[in-house]
Short mmCIF file of C-alpha atoms in Angstrom, two decimals:
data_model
loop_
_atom_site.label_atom_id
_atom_site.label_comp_id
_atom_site.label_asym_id
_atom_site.label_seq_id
_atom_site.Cartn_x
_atom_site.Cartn_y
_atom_site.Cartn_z
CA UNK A 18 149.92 115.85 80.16
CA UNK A 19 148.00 118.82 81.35
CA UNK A 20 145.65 119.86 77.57
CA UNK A 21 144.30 122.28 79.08
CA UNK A 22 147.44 124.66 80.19
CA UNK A 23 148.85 123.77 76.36
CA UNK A 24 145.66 125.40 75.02
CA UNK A 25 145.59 128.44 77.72
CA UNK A 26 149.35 129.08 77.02
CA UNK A 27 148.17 129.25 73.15
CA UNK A 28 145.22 131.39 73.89
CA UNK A 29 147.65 133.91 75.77
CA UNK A 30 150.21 133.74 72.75
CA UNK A 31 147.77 134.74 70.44
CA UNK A 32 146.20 137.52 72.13
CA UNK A 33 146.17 141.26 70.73
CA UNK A 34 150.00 142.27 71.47
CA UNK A 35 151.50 139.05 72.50
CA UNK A 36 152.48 137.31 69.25
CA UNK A 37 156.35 138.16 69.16
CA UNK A 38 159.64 137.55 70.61
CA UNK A 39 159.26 139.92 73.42
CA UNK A 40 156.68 138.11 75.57
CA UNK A 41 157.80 134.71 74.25
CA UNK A 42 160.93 135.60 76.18
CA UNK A 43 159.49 136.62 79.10
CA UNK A 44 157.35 133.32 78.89
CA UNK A 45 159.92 130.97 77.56
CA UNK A 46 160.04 128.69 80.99
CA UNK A 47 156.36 128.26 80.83
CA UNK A 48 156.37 127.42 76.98
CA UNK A 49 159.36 125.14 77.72
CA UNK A 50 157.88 123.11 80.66
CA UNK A 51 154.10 122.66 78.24
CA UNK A 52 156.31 121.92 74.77
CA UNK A 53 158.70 119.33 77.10
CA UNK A 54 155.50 117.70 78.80
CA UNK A 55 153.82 117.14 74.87
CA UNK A 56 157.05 115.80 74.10
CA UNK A 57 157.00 113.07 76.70
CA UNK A 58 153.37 112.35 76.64
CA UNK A 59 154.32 111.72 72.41
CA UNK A 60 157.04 109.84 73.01
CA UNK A 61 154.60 107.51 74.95
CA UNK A 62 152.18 107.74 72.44
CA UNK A 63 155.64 106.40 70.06
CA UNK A 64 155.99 103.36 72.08
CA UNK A 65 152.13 102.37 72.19
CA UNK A 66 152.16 103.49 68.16
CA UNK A 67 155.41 100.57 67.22
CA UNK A 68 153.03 97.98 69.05
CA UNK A 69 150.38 98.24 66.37
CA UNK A 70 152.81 98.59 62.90
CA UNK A 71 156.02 95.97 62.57
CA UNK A 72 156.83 98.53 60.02
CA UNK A 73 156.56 101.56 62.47
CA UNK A 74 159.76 104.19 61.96
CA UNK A 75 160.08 104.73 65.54
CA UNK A 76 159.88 108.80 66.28
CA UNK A 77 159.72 110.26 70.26
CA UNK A 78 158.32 113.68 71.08
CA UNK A 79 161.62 115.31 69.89
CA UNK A 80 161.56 114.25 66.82
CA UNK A 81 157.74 114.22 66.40
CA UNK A 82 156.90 118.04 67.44
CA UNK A 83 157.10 121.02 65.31
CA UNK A 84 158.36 123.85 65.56
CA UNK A 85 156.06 126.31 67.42
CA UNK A 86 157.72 129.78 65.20
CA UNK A 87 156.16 130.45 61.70
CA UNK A 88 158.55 130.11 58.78
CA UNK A 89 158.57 133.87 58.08
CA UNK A 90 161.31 133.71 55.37
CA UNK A 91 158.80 131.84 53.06
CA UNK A 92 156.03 133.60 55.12
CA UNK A 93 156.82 137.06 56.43
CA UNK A 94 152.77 138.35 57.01
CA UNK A 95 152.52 135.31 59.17
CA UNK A 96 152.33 135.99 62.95
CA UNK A 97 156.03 135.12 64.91
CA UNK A 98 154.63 132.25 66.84
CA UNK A 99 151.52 129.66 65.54
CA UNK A 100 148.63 129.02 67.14
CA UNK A 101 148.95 125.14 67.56
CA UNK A 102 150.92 122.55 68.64
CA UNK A 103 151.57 120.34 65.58
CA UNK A 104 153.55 116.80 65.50
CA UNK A 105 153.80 114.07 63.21
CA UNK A 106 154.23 110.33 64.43
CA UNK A 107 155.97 107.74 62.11
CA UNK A 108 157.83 109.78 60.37
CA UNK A 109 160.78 108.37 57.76
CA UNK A 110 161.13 110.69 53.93
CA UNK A 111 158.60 109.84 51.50
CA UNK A 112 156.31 108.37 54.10
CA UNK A 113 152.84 109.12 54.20
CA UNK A 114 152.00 111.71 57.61
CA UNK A 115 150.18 110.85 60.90
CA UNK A 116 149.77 114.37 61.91
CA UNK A 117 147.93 115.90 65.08
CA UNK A 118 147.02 119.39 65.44
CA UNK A 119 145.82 121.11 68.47
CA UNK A 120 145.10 124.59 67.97
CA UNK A 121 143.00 127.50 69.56
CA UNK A 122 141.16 127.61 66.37
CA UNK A 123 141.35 123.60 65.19
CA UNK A 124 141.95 120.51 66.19
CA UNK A 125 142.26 117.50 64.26
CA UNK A 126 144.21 113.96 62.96
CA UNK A 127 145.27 113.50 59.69
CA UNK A 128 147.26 111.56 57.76
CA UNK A 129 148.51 111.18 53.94
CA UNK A 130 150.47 113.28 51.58
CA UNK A 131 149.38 116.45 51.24
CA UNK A 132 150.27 118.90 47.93
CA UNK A 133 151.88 115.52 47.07
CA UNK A 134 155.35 116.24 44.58
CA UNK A 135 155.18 115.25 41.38
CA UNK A 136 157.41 112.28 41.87
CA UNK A 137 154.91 110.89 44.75
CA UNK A 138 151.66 111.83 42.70
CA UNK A 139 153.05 109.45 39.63
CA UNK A 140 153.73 106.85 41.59
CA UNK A 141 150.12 107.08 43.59
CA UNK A 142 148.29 107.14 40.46
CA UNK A 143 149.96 104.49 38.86
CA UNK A 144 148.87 102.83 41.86
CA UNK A 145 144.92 103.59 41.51
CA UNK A 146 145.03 103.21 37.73
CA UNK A 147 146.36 99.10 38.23
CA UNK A 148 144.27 98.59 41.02
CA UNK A 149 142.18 101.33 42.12
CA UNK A 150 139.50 98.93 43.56
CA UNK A 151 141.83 98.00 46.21
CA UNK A 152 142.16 101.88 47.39
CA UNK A 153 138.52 102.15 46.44
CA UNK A 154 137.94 99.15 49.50
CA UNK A 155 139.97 100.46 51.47
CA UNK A 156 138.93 104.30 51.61
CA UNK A 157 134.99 103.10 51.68
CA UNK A 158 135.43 100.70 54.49
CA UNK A 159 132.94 101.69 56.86
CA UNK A 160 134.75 102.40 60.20
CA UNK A 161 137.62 104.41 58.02
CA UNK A 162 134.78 105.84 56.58
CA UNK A 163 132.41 106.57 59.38
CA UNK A 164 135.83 107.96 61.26
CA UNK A 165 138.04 110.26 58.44
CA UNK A 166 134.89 110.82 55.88
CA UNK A 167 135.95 111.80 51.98
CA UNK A 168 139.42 112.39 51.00
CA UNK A 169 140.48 116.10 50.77
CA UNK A 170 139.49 117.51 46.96
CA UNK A 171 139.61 120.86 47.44
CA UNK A 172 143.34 121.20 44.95
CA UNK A 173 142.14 118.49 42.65
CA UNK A 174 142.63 119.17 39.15
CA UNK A 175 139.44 119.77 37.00
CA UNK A 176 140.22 117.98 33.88
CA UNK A 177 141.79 114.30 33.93
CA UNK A 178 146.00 114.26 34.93
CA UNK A 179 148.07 113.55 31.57
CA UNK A 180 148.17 110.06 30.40
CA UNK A 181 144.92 109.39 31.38
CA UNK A 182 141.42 109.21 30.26
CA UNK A 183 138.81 111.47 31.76
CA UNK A 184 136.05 107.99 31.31
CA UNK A 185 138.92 106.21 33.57
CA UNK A 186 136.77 104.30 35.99
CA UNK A 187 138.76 105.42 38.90
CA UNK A 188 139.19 109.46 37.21
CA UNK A 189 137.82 111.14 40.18
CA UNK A 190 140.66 109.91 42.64
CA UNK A 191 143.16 110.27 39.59
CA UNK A 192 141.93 113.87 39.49
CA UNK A 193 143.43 114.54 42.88
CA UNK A 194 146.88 116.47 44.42
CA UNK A 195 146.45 115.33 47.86
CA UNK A 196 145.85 111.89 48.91
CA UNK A 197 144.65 113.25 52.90
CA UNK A 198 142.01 112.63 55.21
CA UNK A 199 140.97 114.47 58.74
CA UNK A 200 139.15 113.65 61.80
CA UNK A 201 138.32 116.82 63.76
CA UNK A 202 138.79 116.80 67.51
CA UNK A 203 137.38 119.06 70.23
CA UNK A 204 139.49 120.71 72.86
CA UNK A 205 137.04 118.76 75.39
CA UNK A 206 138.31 115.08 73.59
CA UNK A 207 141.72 116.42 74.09
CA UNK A 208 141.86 116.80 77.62
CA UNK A 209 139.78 114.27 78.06
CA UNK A 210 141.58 111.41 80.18
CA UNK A 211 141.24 109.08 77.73
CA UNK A 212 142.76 111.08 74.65
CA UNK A 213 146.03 109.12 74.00
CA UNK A 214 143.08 105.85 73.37
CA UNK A 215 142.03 108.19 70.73
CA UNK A 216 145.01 108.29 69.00
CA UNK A 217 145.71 104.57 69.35
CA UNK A 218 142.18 103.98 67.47
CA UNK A 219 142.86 106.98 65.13
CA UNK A 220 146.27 105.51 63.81
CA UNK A 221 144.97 101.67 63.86
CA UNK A 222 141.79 102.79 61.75
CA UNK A 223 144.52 105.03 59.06
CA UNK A 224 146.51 102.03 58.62
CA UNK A 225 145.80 100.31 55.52
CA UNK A 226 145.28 104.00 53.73
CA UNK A 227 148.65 104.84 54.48
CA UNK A 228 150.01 100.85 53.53
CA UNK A 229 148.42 101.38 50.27
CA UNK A 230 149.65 105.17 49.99
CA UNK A 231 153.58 104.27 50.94
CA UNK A 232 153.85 100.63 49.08
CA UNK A 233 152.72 102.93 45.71
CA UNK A 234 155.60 104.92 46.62
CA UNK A 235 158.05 103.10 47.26
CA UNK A 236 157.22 100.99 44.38
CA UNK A 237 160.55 100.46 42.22
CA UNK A 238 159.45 101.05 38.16
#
């Protein structure tokens, strides 16, 4: 997979005059050959991915990519057309995200529920409140540490969720809306030859945060 001519068609989608239908048209056969090429190089990615999880939902490059047009029913002063390339591997319903991003403006992994639904949220914090030390082991663990940093906090609520008590000993993570973490990436590691290694090491090391995340969830009360 060429990075580079994903990230130069982006750059020339986004320019003054270019984001809209009209020059997507004219450009569709280029955009098609760089979104078919991601595809393949993630349904490779898939493959390498169900080696590592016996639990893996298996998901190839069709399934995996997004769409590249904004939703602009929900969204209509968004541009036509993003600026990235977004995908998600693993992927089954209430199953906690391994997402890539590369952008012109951002790249980065992530994975966990983000702006997680009410439903999801109860069942997480019922997870942390009988046996937060596990998640607290887990998200402190010094490669996943040194790797995806602090969880996300920037939606977390200010006073403690309802049913518990703000002296919990685990309050801070109860506090929180998303359960997400992030590793930035540079365009440079993405077309770097060894960037698909990258991925390998960023899923392995996300593991056990998303275990924790998706047995909470599925947990039958």
């Amino acid at each position: 997979m060429n990075f580079r001519k994903l990230f130069d068609f982006l750059r020339d989608l986004n320019s003054e005059g270019n984001n809209n239908k009209a020059w997507m048209d004219e450009h569709r056969k280029q955009y098609e050959t760089i979104r078919d090429e991601y595809k393949e190089f993630l349904s490779d990615l898939n493959l390498s991915l169900a080696k590592i999880h016996p639990d893996y939902h298996d998901t190839p490059g069709k399934k995996a990519i997004n769409r590249i047009n904004n939703n602009l029913v929900f969204h209509p002063n968004k541009p036509t057309y993003k600026d990235h390339f977004g995908a998600g591997m693993d992927q089954a319903k209430n199953y906690a995200d391994f997402y890539i991003h590369l952008g012109i403006n951002e790249c980065f992994l992530a994975g966990g529920f983000y702006h997680s639904p009410n439903d999801i949220l109860k069942k997480i914090r019922a997870a942390i409140d009988y046996n937060g030390n596990e998640f607290k082991k887990i998200i402190s663990a010094k490669e996943f540490n040194d790797y995806y940093g602090e969880l996300m906090s920037d939606d977390a609520l200010t006073n403690a969720p309802k049913g518990y008590s703000i002296d919990h000993p685990h309050i801070e993570l109860l506090k929180l809306r998303s359960f997400v973490v992030m590793h930035p990436l540079t365009q440079k590691e993405v077309i770097s030859d060894d960037f698909k290694e990258e991925l390998i090491k960023a899923y392995r090391i996300l593991l056990p945060f998303r275990n924790y995340l998706n047995q909470a969830v599925a947990f039958e009360e």
